[in-house]
Each structure stands twice: as structure tokens, then as C-alpha cells.
Coordinates of C-alpha atoms and ligand atoms in Angstrom, one line a residue:
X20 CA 2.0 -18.5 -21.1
X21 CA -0.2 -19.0 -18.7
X22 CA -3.1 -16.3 -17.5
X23 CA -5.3 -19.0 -15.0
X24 CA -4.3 -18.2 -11.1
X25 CA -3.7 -21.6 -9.3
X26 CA -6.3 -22.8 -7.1
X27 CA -4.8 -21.9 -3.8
X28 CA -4.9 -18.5 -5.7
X29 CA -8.5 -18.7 -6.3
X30 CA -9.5 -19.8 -3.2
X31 CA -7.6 -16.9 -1.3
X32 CA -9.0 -14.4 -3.3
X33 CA -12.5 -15.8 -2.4
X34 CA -11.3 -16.0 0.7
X35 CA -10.4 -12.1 1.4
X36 CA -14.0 -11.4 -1.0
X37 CA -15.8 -13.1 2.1
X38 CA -14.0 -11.2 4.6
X39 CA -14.1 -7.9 3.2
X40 CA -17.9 -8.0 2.5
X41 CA -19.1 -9.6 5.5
X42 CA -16.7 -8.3 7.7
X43 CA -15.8 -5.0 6.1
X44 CA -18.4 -3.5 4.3
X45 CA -21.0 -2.8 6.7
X46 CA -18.5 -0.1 8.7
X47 CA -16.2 1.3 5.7
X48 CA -18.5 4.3 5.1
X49 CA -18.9 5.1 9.1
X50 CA -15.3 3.9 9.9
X51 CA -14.1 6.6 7.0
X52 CA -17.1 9.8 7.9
X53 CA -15.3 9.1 11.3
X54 CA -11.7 8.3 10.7
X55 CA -12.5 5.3 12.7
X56 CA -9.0 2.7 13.0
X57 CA -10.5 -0.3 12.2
X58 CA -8.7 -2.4 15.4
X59 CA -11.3 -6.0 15.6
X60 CA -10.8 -6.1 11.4
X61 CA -6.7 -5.4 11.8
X62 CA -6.9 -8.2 14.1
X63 CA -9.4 -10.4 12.1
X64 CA -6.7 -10.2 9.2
X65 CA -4.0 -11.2 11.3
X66 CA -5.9 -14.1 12.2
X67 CA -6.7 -15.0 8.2
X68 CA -3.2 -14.4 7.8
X69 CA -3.6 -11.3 5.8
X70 CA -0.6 -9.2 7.5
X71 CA 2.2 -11.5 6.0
X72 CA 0.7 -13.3 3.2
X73 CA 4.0 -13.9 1.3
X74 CA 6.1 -14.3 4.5
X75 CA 8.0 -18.2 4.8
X76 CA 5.6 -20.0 7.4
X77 CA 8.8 -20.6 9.5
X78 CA 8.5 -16.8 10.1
X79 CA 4.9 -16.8 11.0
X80 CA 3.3 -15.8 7.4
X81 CA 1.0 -17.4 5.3
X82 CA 4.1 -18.9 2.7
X83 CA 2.1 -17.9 -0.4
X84 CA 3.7 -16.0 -3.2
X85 CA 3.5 -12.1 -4.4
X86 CA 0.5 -12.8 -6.6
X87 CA -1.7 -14.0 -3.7
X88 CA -0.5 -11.1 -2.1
X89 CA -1.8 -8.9 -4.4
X90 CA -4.7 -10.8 -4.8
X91 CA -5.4 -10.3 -1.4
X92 CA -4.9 -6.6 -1.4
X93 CA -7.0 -6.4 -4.3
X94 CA -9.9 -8.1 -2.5
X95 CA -9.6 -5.9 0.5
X96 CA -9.5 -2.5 -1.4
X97 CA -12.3 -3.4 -3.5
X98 CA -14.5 -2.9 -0.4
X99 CA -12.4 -0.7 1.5
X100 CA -8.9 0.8 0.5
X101 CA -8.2 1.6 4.2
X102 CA -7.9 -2.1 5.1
X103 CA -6.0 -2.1 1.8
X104 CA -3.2 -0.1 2.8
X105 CA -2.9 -1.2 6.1
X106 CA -1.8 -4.5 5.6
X107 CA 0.0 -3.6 2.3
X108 CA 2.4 -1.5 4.6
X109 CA 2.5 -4.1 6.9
X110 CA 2.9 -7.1 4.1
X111 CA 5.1 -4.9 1.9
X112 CA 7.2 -2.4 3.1
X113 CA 7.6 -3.9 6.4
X114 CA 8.0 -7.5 6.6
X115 CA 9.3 -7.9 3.1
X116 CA 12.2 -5.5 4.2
X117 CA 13.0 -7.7 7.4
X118 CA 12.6 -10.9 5.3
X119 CA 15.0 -9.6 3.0
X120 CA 17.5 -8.2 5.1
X121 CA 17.1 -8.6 8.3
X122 CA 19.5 -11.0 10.8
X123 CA 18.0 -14.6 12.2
X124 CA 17.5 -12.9 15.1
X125 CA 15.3 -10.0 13.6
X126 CA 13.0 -12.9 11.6
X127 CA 12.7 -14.7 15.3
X128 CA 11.6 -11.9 17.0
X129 CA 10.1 -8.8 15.4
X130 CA 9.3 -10.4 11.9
X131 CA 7.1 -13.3 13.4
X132 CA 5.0 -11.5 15.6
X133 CA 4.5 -8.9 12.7
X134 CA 3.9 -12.0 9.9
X135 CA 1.2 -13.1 11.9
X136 CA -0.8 -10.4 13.3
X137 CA 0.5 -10.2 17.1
X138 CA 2.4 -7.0 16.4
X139 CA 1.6 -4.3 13.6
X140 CA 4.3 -2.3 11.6
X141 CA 4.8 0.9 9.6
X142 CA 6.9 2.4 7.4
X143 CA 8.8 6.0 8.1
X144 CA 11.1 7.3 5.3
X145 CA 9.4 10.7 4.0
X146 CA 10.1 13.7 6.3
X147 CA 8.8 17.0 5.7
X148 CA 11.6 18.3 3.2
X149 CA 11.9 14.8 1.7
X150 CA 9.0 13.6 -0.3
X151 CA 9.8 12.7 -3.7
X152 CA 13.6 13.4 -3.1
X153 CA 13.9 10.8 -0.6
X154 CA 17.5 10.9 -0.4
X155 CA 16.8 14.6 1.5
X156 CA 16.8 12.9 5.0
X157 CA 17.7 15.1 7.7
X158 CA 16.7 12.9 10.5
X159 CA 20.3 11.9 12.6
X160 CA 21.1 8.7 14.5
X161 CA 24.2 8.6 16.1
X162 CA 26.1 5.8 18.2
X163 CA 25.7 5.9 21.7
X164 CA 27.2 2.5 23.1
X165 CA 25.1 -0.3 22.2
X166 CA 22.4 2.5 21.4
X167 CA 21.1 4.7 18.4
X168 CA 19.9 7.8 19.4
X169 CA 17.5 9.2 17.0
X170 CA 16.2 12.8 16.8
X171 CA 13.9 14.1 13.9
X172 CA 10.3 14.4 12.9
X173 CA 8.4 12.2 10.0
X174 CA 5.9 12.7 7.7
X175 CA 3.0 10.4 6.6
X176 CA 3.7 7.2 8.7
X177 CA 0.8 5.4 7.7
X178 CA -0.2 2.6 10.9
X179 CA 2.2 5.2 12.5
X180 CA -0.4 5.6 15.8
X181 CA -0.8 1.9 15.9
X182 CA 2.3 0.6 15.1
X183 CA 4.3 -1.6 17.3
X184 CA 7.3 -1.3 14.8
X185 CA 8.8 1.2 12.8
X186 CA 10.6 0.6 9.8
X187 CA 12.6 4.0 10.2
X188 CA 15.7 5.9 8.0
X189 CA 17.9 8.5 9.5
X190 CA 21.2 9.3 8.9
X191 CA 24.0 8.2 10.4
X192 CA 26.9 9.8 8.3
X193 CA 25.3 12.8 6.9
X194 CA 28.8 14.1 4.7
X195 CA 28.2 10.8 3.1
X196 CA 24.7 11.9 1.6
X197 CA 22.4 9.3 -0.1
X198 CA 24.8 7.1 1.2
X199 CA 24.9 8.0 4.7
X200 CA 21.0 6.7 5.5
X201 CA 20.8 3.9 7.9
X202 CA 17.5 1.9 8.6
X203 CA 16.3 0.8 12.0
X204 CA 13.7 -1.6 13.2
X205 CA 12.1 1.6 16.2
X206 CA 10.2 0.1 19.1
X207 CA 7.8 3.2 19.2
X208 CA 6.6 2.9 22.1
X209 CA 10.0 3.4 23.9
X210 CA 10.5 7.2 25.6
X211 CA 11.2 9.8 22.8
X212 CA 9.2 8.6 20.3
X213 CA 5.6 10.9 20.2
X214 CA 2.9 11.4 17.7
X215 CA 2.3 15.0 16.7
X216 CA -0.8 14.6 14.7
X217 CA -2.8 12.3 12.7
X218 CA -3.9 13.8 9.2
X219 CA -7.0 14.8 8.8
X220 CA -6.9 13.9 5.0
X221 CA -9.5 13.2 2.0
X222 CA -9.5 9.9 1.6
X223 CA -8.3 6.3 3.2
X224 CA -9.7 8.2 6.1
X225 CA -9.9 4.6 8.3
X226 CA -6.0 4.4 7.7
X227 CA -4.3 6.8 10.0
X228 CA -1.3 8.7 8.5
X229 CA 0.7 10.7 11.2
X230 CA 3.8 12.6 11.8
X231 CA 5.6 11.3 14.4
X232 CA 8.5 13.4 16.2
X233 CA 12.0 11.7 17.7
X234 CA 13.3 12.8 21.1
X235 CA 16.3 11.5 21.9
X236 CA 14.9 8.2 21.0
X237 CA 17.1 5.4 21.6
X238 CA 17.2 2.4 19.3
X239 CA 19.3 -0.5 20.3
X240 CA 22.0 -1.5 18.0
X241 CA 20.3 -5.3 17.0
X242 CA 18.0 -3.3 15.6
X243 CA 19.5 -1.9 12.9
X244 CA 18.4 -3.5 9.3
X245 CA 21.6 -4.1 7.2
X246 CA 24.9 -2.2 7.8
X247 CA 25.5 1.4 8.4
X248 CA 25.0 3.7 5.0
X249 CA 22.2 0.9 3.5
X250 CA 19.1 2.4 4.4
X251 CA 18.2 4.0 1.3
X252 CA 19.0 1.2 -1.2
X253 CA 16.8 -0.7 1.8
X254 CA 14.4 1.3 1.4
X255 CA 14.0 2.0 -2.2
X256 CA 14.2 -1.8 -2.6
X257 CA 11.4 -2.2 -0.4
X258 CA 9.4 0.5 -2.3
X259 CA 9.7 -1.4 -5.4
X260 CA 7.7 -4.2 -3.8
X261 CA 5.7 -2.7 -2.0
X262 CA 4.5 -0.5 -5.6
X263 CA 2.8 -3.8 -6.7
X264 CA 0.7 -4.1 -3.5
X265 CA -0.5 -0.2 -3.9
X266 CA -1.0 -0.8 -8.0
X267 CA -3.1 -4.2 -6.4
X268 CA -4.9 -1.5 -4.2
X269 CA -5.9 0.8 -7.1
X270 CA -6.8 -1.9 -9.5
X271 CA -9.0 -3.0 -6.3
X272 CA -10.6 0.7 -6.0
X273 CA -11.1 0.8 -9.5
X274 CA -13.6 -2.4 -9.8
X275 CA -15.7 -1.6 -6.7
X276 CA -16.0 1.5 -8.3
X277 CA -17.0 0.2 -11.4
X278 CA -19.5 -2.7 -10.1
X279 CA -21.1 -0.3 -8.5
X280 CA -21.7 2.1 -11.0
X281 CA -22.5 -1.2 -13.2
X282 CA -25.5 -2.4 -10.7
X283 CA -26.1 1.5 -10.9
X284 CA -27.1 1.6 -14.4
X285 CA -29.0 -1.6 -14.6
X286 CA -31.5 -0.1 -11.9
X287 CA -31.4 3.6 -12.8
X288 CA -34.0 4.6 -15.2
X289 CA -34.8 7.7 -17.2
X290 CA -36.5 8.6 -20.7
X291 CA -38.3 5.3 -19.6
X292 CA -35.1 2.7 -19.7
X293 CA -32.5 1.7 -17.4
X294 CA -29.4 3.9 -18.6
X295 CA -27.0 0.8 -19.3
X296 CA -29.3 0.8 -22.3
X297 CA -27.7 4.3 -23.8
X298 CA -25.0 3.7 -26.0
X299 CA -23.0 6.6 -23.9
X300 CA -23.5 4.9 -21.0
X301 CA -22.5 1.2 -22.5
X302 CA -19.6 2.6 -24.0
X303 CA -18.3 4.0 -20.3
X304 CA -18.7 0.7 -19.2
X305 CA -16.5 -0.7 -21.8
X306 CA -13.7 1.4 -21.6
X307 CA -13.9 1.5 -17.8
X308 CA -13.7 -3.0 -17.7
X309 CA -11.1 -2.4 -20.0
X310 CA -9.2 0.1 -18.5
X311 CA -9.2 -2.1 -15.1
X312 CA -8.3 -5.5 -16.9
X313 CA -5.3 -3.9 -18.6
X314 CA -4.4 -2.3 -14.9
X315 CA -5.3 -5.8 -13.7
X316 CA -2.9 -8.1 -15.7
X317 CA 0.2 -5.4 -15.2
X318 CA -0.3 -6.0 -11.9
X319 CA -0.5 -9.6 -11.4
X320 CA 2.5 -9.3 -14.1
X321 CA 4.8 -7.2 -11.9
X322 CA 4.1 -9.7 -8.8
X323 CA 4.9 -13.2 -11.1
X324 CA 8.1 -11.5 -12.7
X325 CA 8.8 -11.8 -8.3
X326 CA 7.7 -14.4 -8.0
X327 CA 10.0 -15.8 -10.7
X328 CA 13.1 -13.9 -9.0
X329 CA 13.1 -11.7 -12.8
X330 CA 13.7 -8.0 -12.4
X331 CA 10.4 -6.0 -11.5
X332 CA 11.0 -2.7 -11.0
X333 CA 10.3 -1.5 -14.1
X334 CA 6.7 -3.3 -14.2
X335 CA 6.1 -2.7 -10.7
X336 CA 6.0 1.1 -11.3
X337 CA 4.2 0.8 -14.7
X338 CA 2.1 -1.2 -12.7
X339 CA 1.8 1.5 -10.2
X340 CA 1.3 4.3 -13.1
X341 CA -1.2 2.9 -14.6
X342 CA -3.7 1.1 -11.9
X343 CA -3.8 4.2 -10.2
X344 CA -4.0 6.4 -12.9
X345 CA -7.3 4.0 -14.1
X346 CA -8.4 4.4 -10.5
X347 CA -8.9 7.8 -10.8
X348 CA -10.2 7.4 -14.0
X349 CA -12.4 5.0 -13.6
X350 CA -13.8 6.5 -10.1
X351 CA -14.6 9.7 -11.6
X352 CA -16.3 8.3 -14.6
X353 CA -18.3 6.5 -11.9
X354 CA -19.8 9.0 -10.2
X355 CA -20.5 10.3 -13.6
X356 CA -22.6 7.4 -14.1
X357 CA -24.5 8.1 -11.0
X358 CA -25.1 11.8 -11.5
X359 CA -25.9 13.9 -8.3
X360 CA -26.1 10.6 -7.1
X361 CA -22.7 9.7 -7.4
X362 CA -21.9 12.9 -5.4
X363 CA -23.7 12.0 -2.4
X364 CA -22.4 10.1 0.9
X365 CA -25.5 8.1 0.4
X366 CA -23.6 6.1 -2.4
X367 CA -20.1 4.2 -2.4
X368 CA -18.4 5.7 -5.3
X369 CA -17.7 8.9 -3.9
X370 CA -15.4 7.1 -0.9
X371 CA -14.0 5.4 -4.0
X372 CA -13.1 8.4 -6.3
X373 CA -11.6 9.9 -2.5
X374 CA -9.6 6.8 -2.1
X375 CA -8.1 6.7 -5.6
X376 CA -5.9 9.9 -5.5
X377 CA -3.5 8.7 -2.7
X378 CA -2.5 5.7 -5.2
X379 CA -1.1 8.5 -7.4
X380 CA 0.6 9.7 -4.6
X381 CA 2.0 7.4 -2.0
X382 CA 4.8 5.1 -2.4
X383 CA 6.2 6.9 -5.1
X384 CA 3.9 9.9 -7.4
X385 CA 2.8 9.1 -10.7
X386 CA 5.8 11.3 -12.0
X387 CA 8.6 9.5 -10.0
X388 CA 7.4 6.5 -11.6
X389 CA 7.9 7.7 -14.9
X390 CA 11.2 8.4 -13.9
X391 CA 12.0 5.5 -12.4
X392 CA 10.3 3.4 -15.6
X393 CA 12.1 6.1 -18.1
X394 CA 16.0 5.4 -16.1
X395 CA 14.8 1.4 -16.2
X396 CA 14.3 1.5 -20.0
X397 CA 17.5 3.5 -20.5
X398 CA 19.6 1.0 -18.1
X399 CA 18.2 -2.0 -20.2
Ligands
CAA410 N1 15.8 0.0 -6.4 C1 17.0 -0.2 -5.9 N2 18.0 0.7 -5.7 C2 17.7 1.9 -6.1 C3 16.5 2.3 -6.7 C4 15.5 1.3 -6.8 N3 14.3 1.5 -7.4 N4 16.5 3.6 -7.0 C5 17.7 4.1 -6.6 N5 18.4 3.1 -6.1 C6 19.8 3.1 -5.6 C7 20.7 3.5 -6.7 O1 21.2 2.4 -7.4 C8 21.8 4.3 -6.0 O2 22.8 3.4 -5.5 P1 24.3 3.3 -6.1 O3 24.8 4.7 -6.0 O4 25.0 2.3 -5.2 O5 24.0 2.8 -7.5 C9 21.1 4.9 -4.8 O6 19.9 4.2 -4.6 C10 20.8 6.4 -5.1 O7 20.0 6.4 -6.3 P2 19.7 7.7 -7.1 O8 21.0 8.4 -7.3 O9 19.0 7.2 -8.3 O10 18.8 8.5 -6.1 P3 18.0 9.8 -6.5 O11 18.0 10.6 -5.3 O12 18.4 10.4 -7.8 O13 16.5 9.3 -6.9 C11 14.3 8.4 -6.4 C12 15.8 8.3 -6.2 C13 14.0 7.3 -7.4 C14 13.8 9.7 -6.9 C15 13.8 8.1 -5.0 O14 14.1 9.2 -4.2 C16 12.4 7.8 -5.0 O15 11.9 6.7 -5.2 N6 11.5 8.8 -4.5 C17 10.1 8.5 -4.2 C18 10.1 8.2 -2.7 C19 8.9 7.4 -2.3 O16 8.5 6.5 -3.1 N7 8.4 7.7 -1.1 C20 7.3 6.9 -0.6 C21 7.2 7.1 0.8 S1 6.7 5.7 1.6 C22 5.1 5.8 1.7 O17 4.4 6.3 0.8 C23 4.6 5.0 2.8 C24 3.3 4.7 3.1 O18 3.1 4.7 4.3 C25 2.3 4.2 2.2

């Protein structure tokens, strides 16, 4: 057993630390008062090869394996969970998926651009009657020629607004049911394809999540991903992945929040001592670094059992569960630790404890990934 990362490892982790805190930490709070898209840093992580770390170099990614990728999400959500799940979907649910099923021709031309920055992708499988019941698409393709065309409306398409690709499900053969989903690789900005608003939400405010509406939209048929009727074991096998990068972005929430509050309590003083120095206070601070080490090594666990081609899907959602369950956690014991403080803008942990509750959420709620770790334990 072996719990030392390599050294390439190490150094991308220090790599993405430099970034996110010289590049990224001076705008997060701004970028996420104002819902500001973060376009120069998008484009600075394409450059560091941040938007396809685990993609094959022959497709334009970095080559590295899923632990670096996690790493790397880690790093980034540590000082900003918006830049966290922007190249997570990207990384994750979008050129994983193409890598994995996709034809030659796909990997030549939409995943390479997307593996290295030129283009940026996003994911579209919930609607708004299918959220946790996936399988309740009601968005229809049908075969016109060498065309799709798609009408339907989407729900919580996270890049969706500046996306240059969409990773997209609609049914083809709705009698056939779960069955009956196909997945598309959607050129959004072809006529029929329109975004009808951008959430206003309460946290990851830099991220934009959208619902996008389908007119008519036509899709040519190279573009579909897999065969006709696939698109839900697609996409569910893309979510299983792409739960280790958000249980990397939690665990990565988590510790800035509790470094924060940490440097917090050395500094802080009342009854005439820095409040570290109260055993109630010491004792948060325990449970909190242990809380995040335990999220920390499921995590990294989930992504070598990938890396090793072992089954994951069990330990990515326990992964999953439990990061973003310490997340929240951990945040709100943070701002705990800060007092009023900790409820003011003026502070970071605030952003952080609004940040954590989509990790609960997205890509799968805490309580469909007790379902799927309860069906895993059964099958096994
Ligand atoms: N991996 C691979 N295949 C899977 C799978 C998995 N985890 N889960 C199900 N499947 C397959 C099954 O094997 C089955 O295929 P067969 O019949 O050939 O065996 C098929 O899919 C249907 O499976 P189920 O009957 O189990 O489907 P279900 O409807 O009962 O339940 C579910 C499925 C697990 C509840 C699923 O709907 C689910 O995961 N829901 C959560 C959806 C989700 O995570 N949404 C996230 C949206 S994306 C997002 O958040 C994006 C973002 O921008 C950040």
C-alpha cells in the first residue's frame, strides 16, 4: 500500500496551488458578489492544461491519470469552487464521455479542441421533471436525414452560456423508456438552440448554471455519442466519474474553509488569548482536519481504483457522500469559529459554507448516492 502521490503528482498539485492563489484569489469574492464568468482564468487553465488533465496527449490533454485530476480540482476549489466545477464538467463529464465512447473522428475534432482549452463543453441531462429520476427525459430527437432534430428545454447546464459543446440526452425512441435515450455531441451555437435564463443561485455564483430551450435544433448524425438507445448508460457512466471530481471539489471547499478558520483562531483573541487556545475551539479543529483527511483519502481512493481499471462506482459515490457531506460540515463549523465574523462578506468562509451545498446536490444528491452505494453493496 502505498499513500505518497508521485512526484509529477506533487508538482501539479503545486502547480494548480500557484495558479489558484495568484491567479484566482484576488477576484473569487467580486467574480461571485457579481456572478462574474471568469473568461481570462477559463482560458489560463486551458493553457496549464487544466480542461483535460486525464485526456491521452494524442487528444490534446495533459495524459496524467484520475488522481492528478482530482488533485487538480482539489487545488482549484480550495480557492474558488466556481473554477472547480467548471473544469470538472469540462474534464469529467465531458471529455471523459467522448474519450470513452466517442468515434476517431469525434476525438480529432470536438475532443481535442475541448482537451486543450480552444473550445469549452457542458453537460445537459436533467430537465425540469427529471432530476434525481434521470431516466424521466422528455426531451425528443428524431431522424431527419443525416440530421437530429431536437426539441426540449434543460435544466442546470452548468458552462451552458459558454459552452461551445453540449453533451446532450433526448430521446429518440420514447416507448422504449430508459432505454430509448440517445446522447449527442450539440453545437450550441447552431439556430434553435437558446438560453432562457442563467440561475441566480446561492453559491458557485462565478459558474453559470442555465436552462437552455431546443427549437427545432438540428444535430448532425456524426454527432451522436454511441448508438441509438445508449445515452443513459452514457450518461450514468459518465456521472460515476465525474462524482470523484465533485467529491475532489468538496474535499477542496472543505480545507480552504478550514485554513481559514485555522489562521482565524491563531489571531483572534478574547478573555486575553487567541481562541485556538480553548479546548472547544482545539477540539473543532481536530475533528474538522479529521473529517477532511478521511474525505481526502476516499477521494484520491475512488480516482486510483480508476486509475487501476478496478470498479469505482461504489467509492466514487461514498466518496461523493462523504466529502460533501464534511464540506458542509466543516464550512458551517467554520464560520462558527469566526463568530459574526464568519457571517460577514468581509471573510471567505461564508462563500465557502455557500459553495458546499451544491456538492450535496449536483451530480447525483446525497440520497441517490446512498442508493447507488446501498444497490453496489447488494450486487457485490
Ligand atoms: N453506472 C452504469 N450504468 C448504470 C448506472 C451506473 N451508475 N446506474 C444505472 N445504470 C444502468 C443500469 O445498469 C441499467 O441498464 P441495464 O438495464 O442494461 O442493466 C440502466 O442504467 C437503468 O438503470 P436503473 O434501472 O437502475 O435506473 P433507475 O432509473 O432506477 O435509477 C439512478 C438510476 C441511479 C437513480 C439515476 O437516475 C441517477 O443516477 N440519478 C441521479 C442523476 C444525476 O446524478 N444527475 C446529475 C445531473 S448532471 C449535473 O449535475 C451536471 C452539472 O452540470 C454539474
Amino acid at each position: 500500500m502505498e499513500f505518497q502521490l508521485t512526484q509529477d503528482q506533487q508538482m501539479l498539485r503545486e502547480m494548480v496551488r500557484q495558479f489558484a492563489e495568484q491567479q484566482g484569489a484576488p477576484s473569487a469574492a467580486m467574480r461571485d458578489e457579481a456572478g462574474l464568468w471568469p473568461s481570462e482564468l477559463v482560458r489560463q487553465m486551458g493553457d496549464l492544461g487544466l480542461m483535460g488533465v486525464a485526456v491521452d496527449e494524442a487528444y490534446g490533454g495533459a495524459g496524467l491519470d484520475y488522481v492528478s485530476y482530482a488533485l487538480a480540482i482539489e487545488e482549484l476549489s480550495r480557492v474558488d469552487a466556481s473554477l472547480g466545477v467548471i473544469a470538472s464538467v469540462n474534464n469529467s463529464l465531458v471529455c471523459y464521455g467522448i474519450e470513452q465512447f466517442g468515434t476517431p473522428e469525434q476525438k480529432r475534432d470536438l475532443l481535442t479542441p475541448l482537451a486543450s482549452g480552444a473550445m469549452l463543453g457542458a453537460f445537459s441531462l436533467s430537465e425540469p421533471g427529471a432530476g434525481s429520476d434521470a431516466a424521466a427525459q422528455k426531451s425528443r430527437a428524431v431522424r431527419d436525414g443525416n440530421d437530429y432534430v431536437i426539441n426540449g428545454i434543460k435544466n442546470w447546464v452548468t458552462n451552458g452560456d459558454h459552452a461551445d459543446l453540449i453533451l446532450l440526452m433526448a430521446l429518440t425512441e420514447p416507448s422504449r423508456g430508459v432505454k430509448g435515450i440517445t446522447a449527442f455531441l450539440a453545437d450550441p451555437h447552431q439556430p434553435g438552440c437558446s438560453i432562457v435564463k442563467v440561475e441566480h443561485k446561492l453559491g458557485i455564483r462565478s459558474a453559470h448554471s442555465c436552462q437552455m430551450a431546443y427549437d427545432n435544433f438540428r444535430i448532425p448524425a456524426w454527432r451522436r455519442l454511441g448508438e441509438e438507445g445508449q445515452g443513459f448508460k452514457i450518461a450514468m457512466s459518465i456521472l460515476n466519474a465525474g462524482r470523484i471530481g465533485i467529491a475532489a471539489q468538496a474535499v477542496g471547499i472543505a480545507q480552504g474553509a478550514y485554513e481559514a478558520a485555522l489562521n482565524y483562531t491563531k489571531v483572534r483573541e478574547q478573555f486575553g488569548r487567541p481562541i485556538h487556545e480553548f479546548q472547544a475551539v482545539g477540539f473543532t479543529l481536530a475533528d474538522m482536519a479529521t473529517r477532511i483527511k478521511a474525505a481526502r483519502l476516499l477521494t484520491y481512493e475512488a480516482a486510483w481504483r480508476k486509475d487501476q481499471g478496478l470498479d469505482f462506482i461504489k467509492d466514487a459515490s461514498m466518496a461523493k457522500l462523504f466529502a460533501s457531506e464534511t464540506a458542509m460540515w466543516v464550512t458551517t463549523k467554520a464560520i462558527q469559529l469566526y463568530g459574526s465574523n464568519g457571517y460577514s462578506k468581509e471573510y471567505p468562509v461564508e462563500r465557502f459554507f455557500r459553495d458546499a451545498k451544491i456538492t450535496e446536490i449536483y451530480e447525483g444528491t446525497s440520497e441517490i448516492q446512498r442508493l447507488v452505494i446501498s444497490r453496489e453493496l447488494v450486487r457485490s
